[in-house]
Amino acid sequence: MTVTITDIQKKKTSGEKITMLTAYDYSMARLIDQARVDMVLVGDSLGMVALGYSSTVPVTMEEMLHHCRAVSRGVRHSFLVGDMPYLSYQVSEEEAVRNAGLFIKTAGCHGVKLEGGSESVPAIEKITRAGIPVMGHIGLTPQTATALGGYSVQGKDVESGRKLVEDAQAVSDAGVFAIVLECIPSPLAALITETVPIPTVGIGAGNHCDGQVLVTNDLLGLYDKFTPGFVKKYADLAPVIRKALSEYVREVEDGGFPDDEHSFRGSDAVMAEIISGMKNG
Ligand code: KIV
């Protein structure tokens, strides 16, 4: 049975932690789903992790939908959230609903996520009114990191801290089913978690949130360009993969691969007949 937003809400009520991870392709989606993670996010971190952009800003709707389709084929258990890319929900509420709808109608997602506090309320209201579950995202919002002064911890002074509490309340009132809290001090995340009736899912926001999300490639040690300080690496796969790939190259070059075990022999009699037939014209 697929996890529902009711199951997610129940976890907040019962105090059970909510788990969420990102996925960008079918194979990883299957593994994450098999680990019975509550929610899978096709994040626009796709842009940096899988597409090699220097930020999430260039990611397009087309790219998001393409990867959501691949991930949705691998997910059976988890609630699948598609991340709305930059400028897919800010221009007009009509466009926001149309784009959110594409994640649901054409890409197998169960809900969408969008960034922003009070400024995103009209889009959230319109999308939720169309019957699409929306997840909020406040704190460090990578799509507008430049305007925030870079990729830094948010809400560290009284004014910006209070603004984050107000933003959490505003998106909650607008109808989001959960909120991602990214890179904010742990006591502030605890306060927001106590204040809003919906689940909070933290990333770099301490242990008092109702759940946690990480970029899967970070926790597996696959993305070795940069690892944020809040990431715990549960595996260090980049060196393991590099070693395996170098071994493959060496074995192909020295003729060690493929050996008999990894080759098809066929029937000796049939092969002999083909070979002698060819030789005799
Ligand atoms: O794009 C993403 O992966 C995200 C998570 C980090 C929450 O928004």
Coordinates of C-alpha atoms and ligand atoms in Angstrom, one line a residue:
M1 CA 0.0 0.0 0.0
T2 CA 1.3 3.4 -0.9
V3 CA 1.8 5.9 2.0
T4 CA -0.8 8.7 2.0
I5 CA -0.8 12.2 3.4
T6 CA -3.1 10.9 6.2
D7 CA -0.4 8.3 7.2
I8 CA 2.2 11.2 7.2
Q9 CA -0.1 13.3 9.4
K10 CA -0.7 10.4 11.8
K11 CA 3.0 10.0 12.3
K12 CA 3.2 13.6 13.6
T13 CA 0.3 12.9 16.0
S14 CA 1.8 9.6 17.3
G15 CA 5.4 11.0 17.5
E16 CA 6.7 8.5 14.9
K17 CA 9.5 10.0 12.8
I18 CA 8.9 10.5 9.1
T19 CA 11.6 9.5 6.6
M20 CA 12.2 11.1 3.2
L21 CA 15.0 10.8 0.6
T22 CA 15.6 12.1 -2.9
A23 CA 15.7 9.9 -6.0
Y24 CA 16.3 10.9 -9.7
D25 CA 16.2 7.5 -11.5
Y26 CA 14.5 4.1 -11.6
S27 CA 17.2 1.9 -10.0
M28 CA 17.8 4.2 -7.0
A29 CA 14.0 4.7 -6.6
R30 CA 13.5 0.9 -6.3
L31 CA 16.2 0.6 -3.6
I32 CA 14.8 3.5 -1.6
D33 CA 11.3 2.1 -1.9
Q34 CA 12.5 -1.3 -0.7
A35 CA 13.9 0.4 2.4
R36 CA 10.3 1.5 3.0
V37 CA 11.1 5.2 3.1
D38 CA 7.8 7.2 3.7
M39 CA 8.3 9.8 1.0
V40 CA 10.5 10.0 -2.1
L41 CA 11.3 13.4 -3.4
V42 CA 12.4 14.0 -7.0
G43 CA 14.2 17.2 -5.8
D44 CA 15.4 19.9 -8.2
S45 CA 18.7 19.0 -6.6
L46 CA 18.6 16.8 -9.7
G47 CA 20.1 19.8 -11.5
M48 CA 23.3 19.7 -9.4
V49 CA 23.5 16.0 -8.6
A50 CA 22.4 14.3 -11.8
L51 CA 22.6 17.0 -14.5
G52 CA 25.8 18.8 -13.5
Y53 CA 24.4 22.3 -13.3
S54 CA 26.1 24.7 -10.8
S55 CA 22.7 25.4 -9.0
T56 CA 19.0 24.3 -9.1
V57 CA 18.0 27.5 -11.0
P58 CA 18.4 26.2 -14.6
V59 CA 16.3 23.0 -14.0
T60 CA 13.2 22.9 -16.3
M61 CA 9.8 21.4 -16.0
E62 CA 10.6 19.0 -18.8
E63 CA 13.7 17.7 -17.0
M64 CA 11.8 17.3 -13.7
L65 CA 8.9 15.5 -15.4
H66 CA 11.3 13.1 -17.3
H67 CA 13.0 12.1 -14.0
C68 CA 9.8 11.9 -12.0
R69 CA 8.4 9.4 -14.6
A70 CA 11.5 7.3 -14.2
V71 CA 11.3 7.4 -10.4
S72 CA 7.6 6.7 -10.3
R73 CA 8.2 3.4 -12.2
G74 CA 10.4 2.3 -9.3
V75 CA 8.2 3.4 -6.4
R76 CA 5.4 1.2 -5.0
H77 CA 5.3 2.0 -1.2
S78 CA 6.5 5.6 -0.8
F79 CA 4.5 8.8 -1.3
L80 CA 6.1 10.5 -4.4
V81 CA 6.7 14.2 -4.3
G82 CA 7.8 16.2 -7.4
D83 CA 9.8 19.4 -6.8
M84 CA 8.4 22.4 -8.8
P85 CA 11.4 24.1 -10.5
Y86 CA 12.3 27.7 -10.4
L87 CA 9.7 29.9 -12.2
S88 CA 7.2 27.1 -12.7
Y89 CA 5.0 28.5 -9.9
Q90 CA 6.0 32.1 -9.4
V91 CA 4.7 33.8 -12.6
S92 CA 1.0 33.2 -12.1
E93 CA -1.3 31.0 -10.0
E94 CA -2.8 29.6 -13.2
E95 CA 0.6 28.5 -14.4
A96 CA 1.4 27.1 -11.0
V97 CA -1.7 24.9 -11.1
R98 CA -1.1 23.8 -14.7
N99 CA 2.5 22.9 -13.9
A100 CA 1.6 21.1 -10.6
G101 CA -1.0 19.2 -12.5
L102 CA 1.6 17.9 -15.0
F103 CA 3.5 16.2 -12.1
I104 CA 0.3 14.4 -11.1
K105 CA -1.2 13.7 -14.5
T106 CA 1.8 12.9 -16.6
A107 CA 4.6 11.9 -14.2
G108 CA 3.1 9.6 -11.6
C109 CA 3.7 12.0 -8.6
H110 CA 1.3 12.0 -5.6
G111 CA 2.1 15.6 -4.6
V112 CA 4.4 18.5 -5.3
K113 CA 6.8 20.7 -3.3
L114 CA 7.5 24.4 -3.8
E115 CA 9.8 26.8 -2.0
G116 CA 8.9 30.0 -0.2
G117 CA 6.9 31.5 2.7
S118 CA 4.1 34.0 2.6
E119 CA 5.0 35.0 -1.0
S120 CA 4.1 31.4 -2.1
V121 CA 0.7 31.4 -0.3
P122 CA -1.5 32.3 -3.4
A123 CA 0.1 29.5 -5.5
I124 CA -0.2 27.0 -2.6
E125 CA -3.9 27.9 -2.1
K126 CA -4.7 27.5 -5.8
I127 CA -2.8 24.2 -6.2
T128 CA -4.4 22.6 -3.1
R129 CA -7.8 23.8 -4.2
A130 CA -7.2 21.8 -7.4
G131 CA -6.9 18.7 -5.2
I132 CA -3.1 18.4 -5.4
P133 CA -1.2 17.8 -2.1
V134 CA 1.5 20.5 -1.7
M135 CA 4.6 20.4 0.5
G136 CA 6.1 23.7 1.6
H137 CA 9.9 24.5 1.9
I138 CA 11.2 27.4 4.0
G139 CA 14.6 28.4 5.5
L140 CA 17.4 28.0 3.0
T141 CA 15.5 27.9 -0.3
P142 CA 18.1 27.1 -3.0
Q143 CA 16.2 28.5 -5.9
T144 CA 16.5 32.0 -4.4
A145 CA 19.8 31.5 -2.5
T146 CA 21.3 34.5 -4.3
A147 CA 18.7 36.8 -2.8
L148 CA 19.2 35.2 0.6
G149 CA 23.0 36.0 0.5
G150 CA 24.2 32.5 -0.4
Y151 CA 23.8 28.9 0.9
S152 CA 23.9 29.8 4.6
V153 CA 22.0 29.0 7.7
Q154 CA 18.8 31.0 7.9
G155 CA 16.9 32.5 10.9
K156 CA 19.9 33.3 13.0
D157 CA 18.8 36.7 14.1
V158 CA 15.5 37.7 15.9
E159 CA 13.9 39.3 12.8
S160 CA 14.6 36.5 10.3
G161 CA 13.9 33.9 13.0
R162 CA 10.4 35.4 13.6
K163 CA 9.8 35.7 9.9
L164 CA 10.4 32.0 9.5
V165 CA 7.9 31.1 12.2
E166 CA 5.4 33.4 10.5
D167 CA 6.2 31.8 7.1
A168 CA 5.7 28.3 8.5
Q169 CA 2.3 29.4 9.9
A170 CA 1.3 31.1 6.6
V171 CA 2.1 28.1 4.4
S172 CA 0.4 25.8 6.9
D173 CA -2.7 28.0 6.8
A174 CA -2.6 27.9 3.0
G175 CA -3.0 24.2 3.1
V176 CA 0.4 22.4 2.7
F177 CA 0.4 18.9 4.1
A178 CA 4.0 19.2 5.4
I179 CA 6.9 21.6 5.3
V180 CA 10.6 21.1 4.6
L181 CA 12.8 23.2 7.0
E182 CA 16.2 23.6 5.4
C183 CA 19.3 24.9 7.3
I184 CA 17.8 26.6 10.3
P185 CA 18.9 26.5 13.9
S186 CA 17.6 23.4 15.8
P187 CA 15.7 25.4 18.5
L188 CA 13.9 27.4 15.8
A189 CA 12.9 24.2 14.0
A190 CA 11.7 22.8 17.3
L191 CA 9.5 25.9 17.9
I192 CA 8.0 25.7 14.3
T193 CA 7.4 21.9 14.8
E194 CA 5.5 22.7 18.0
T195 CA 3.6 25.6 16.5
V196 CA 2.2 24.2 13.2
P197 CA -0.3 21.4 13.1
I198 CA 1.3 19.7 10.1
P199 CA 4.5 17.7 10.0
T200 CA 7.9 19.4 9.6
V201 CA 10.7 17.5 7.7
G202 CA 14.1 18.9 8.4
I203 CA 17.4 19.0 6.5
G204 CA 20.1 20.7 8.5
A205 CA 17.4 21.7 11.0
G206 CA 18.2 19.4 13.9
N207 CA 16.5 16.5 15.6
H208 CA 13.2 18.0 16.8
C209 CA 11.5 18.0 13.4
D210 CA 8.8 15.4 12.7
G211 CA 10.9 13.9 10.1
Q212 CA 14.2 14.1 8.1
V213 CA 15.1 14.4 4.5
L214 CA 18.6 14.0 2.8
V215 CA 19.9 14.0 -0.7
T216 CA 20.5 10.3 -1.2
N217 CA 23.7 10.8 -3.2
D218 CA 25.1 12.8 -0.2
L219 CA 24.2 10.1 2.4
L220 CA 25.7 7.4 0.1
G221 CA 28.9 9.3 -0.5
L222 CA 28.2 9.4 -4.3
Y223 CA 28.4 13.2 -4.8
D224 CA 31.9 14.0 -4.0
K225 CA 32.0 17.7 -5.2
F226 CA 30.7 19.1 -1.9
T227 CA 29.2 17.6 1.2
P228 CA 27.2 20.0 3.5
G229 CA 28.1 19.9 7.2
F230 CA 24.7 18.5 8.2
V231 CA 25.0 15.4 6.0
K232 CA 25.9 12.1 7.7
K233 CA 27.5 9.7 5.1
Y234 CA 26.0 6.3 5.8
A235 CA 28.3 4.9 3.1
D236 CA 31.3 6.1 1.1
L237 CA 30.5 4.7 -2.3
A238 CA 32.5 7.0 -4.6
P239 CA 35.9 5.2 -3.8
V240 CA 34.2 1.8 -4.0
I241 CA 32.8 2.7 -7.5
R242 CA 36.1 4.2 -8.7
K243 CA 38.0 1.0 -7.6
A244 CA 35.5 -1.2 -9.5
L245 CA 35.6 0.9 -12.6
S246 CA 39.4 0.9 -12.7
E247 CA 39.5 -2.9 -12.2
Y248 CA 37.1 -3.2 -15.2
V249 CA 39.3 -1.0 -17.4
R250 CA 42.4 -3.0 -16.4
E251 CA 40.8 -6.4 -17.0
V252 CA 39.4 -5.4 -20.4
E253 CA 42.8 -4.0 -21.4
D254 CA 44.8 -7.1 -20.2
G255 CA 42.2 -9.6 -21.7
G256 CA 41.1 -10.9 -18.3
F257 CA 37.5 -9.9 -19.0
P258 CA 35.3 -11.5 -20.2
D259 CA 36.6 -14.9 -19.0
D260 CA 34.8 -18.3 -19.7
E261 CA 32.4 -17.7 -16.8
H262 CA 31.1 -14.5 -18.4
S263 CA 30.9 -15.8 -22.0
F264 CA 28.3 -17.8 -23.9
R265 CA 29.7 -21.1 -25.2
G266 CA 26.8 -22.4 -27.3
S267 CA 26.6 -26.0 -28.5
D268 CA 30.0 -27.4 -29.5
A269 CA 28.5 -29.4 -32.3
V270 CA 26.5 -26.4 -33.7
M271 CA 29.5 -24.1 -33.5
A272 CA 31.8 -26.6 -35.2
E273 CA 29.2 -27.0 -38.0
I274 CA 29.0 -23.2 -38.5
I275 CA 32.7 -22.8 -38.5
S276 CA 33.4 -25.7 -40.9
G277 CA 30.6 -24.6 -43.2
M278 CA 32.1 -21.1 -43.4
K279 CA 35.6 -22.4 -44.0
N280 CA 34.5 -24.8 -46.8
G281 CA 32.7 -21.9 -48.6
Ligands
KIV1 O1 15.8 19.6 -4.2 C1 16.0 18.9 -3.1 O2 16.6 17.8 -3.1 C2 15.3 19.4 -1.9 C3 15.7 18.7 -0.6 C4 17.0 19.0 -0.2 C5 14.7 19.0 0.4 O3 14.6 20.4 -2.0

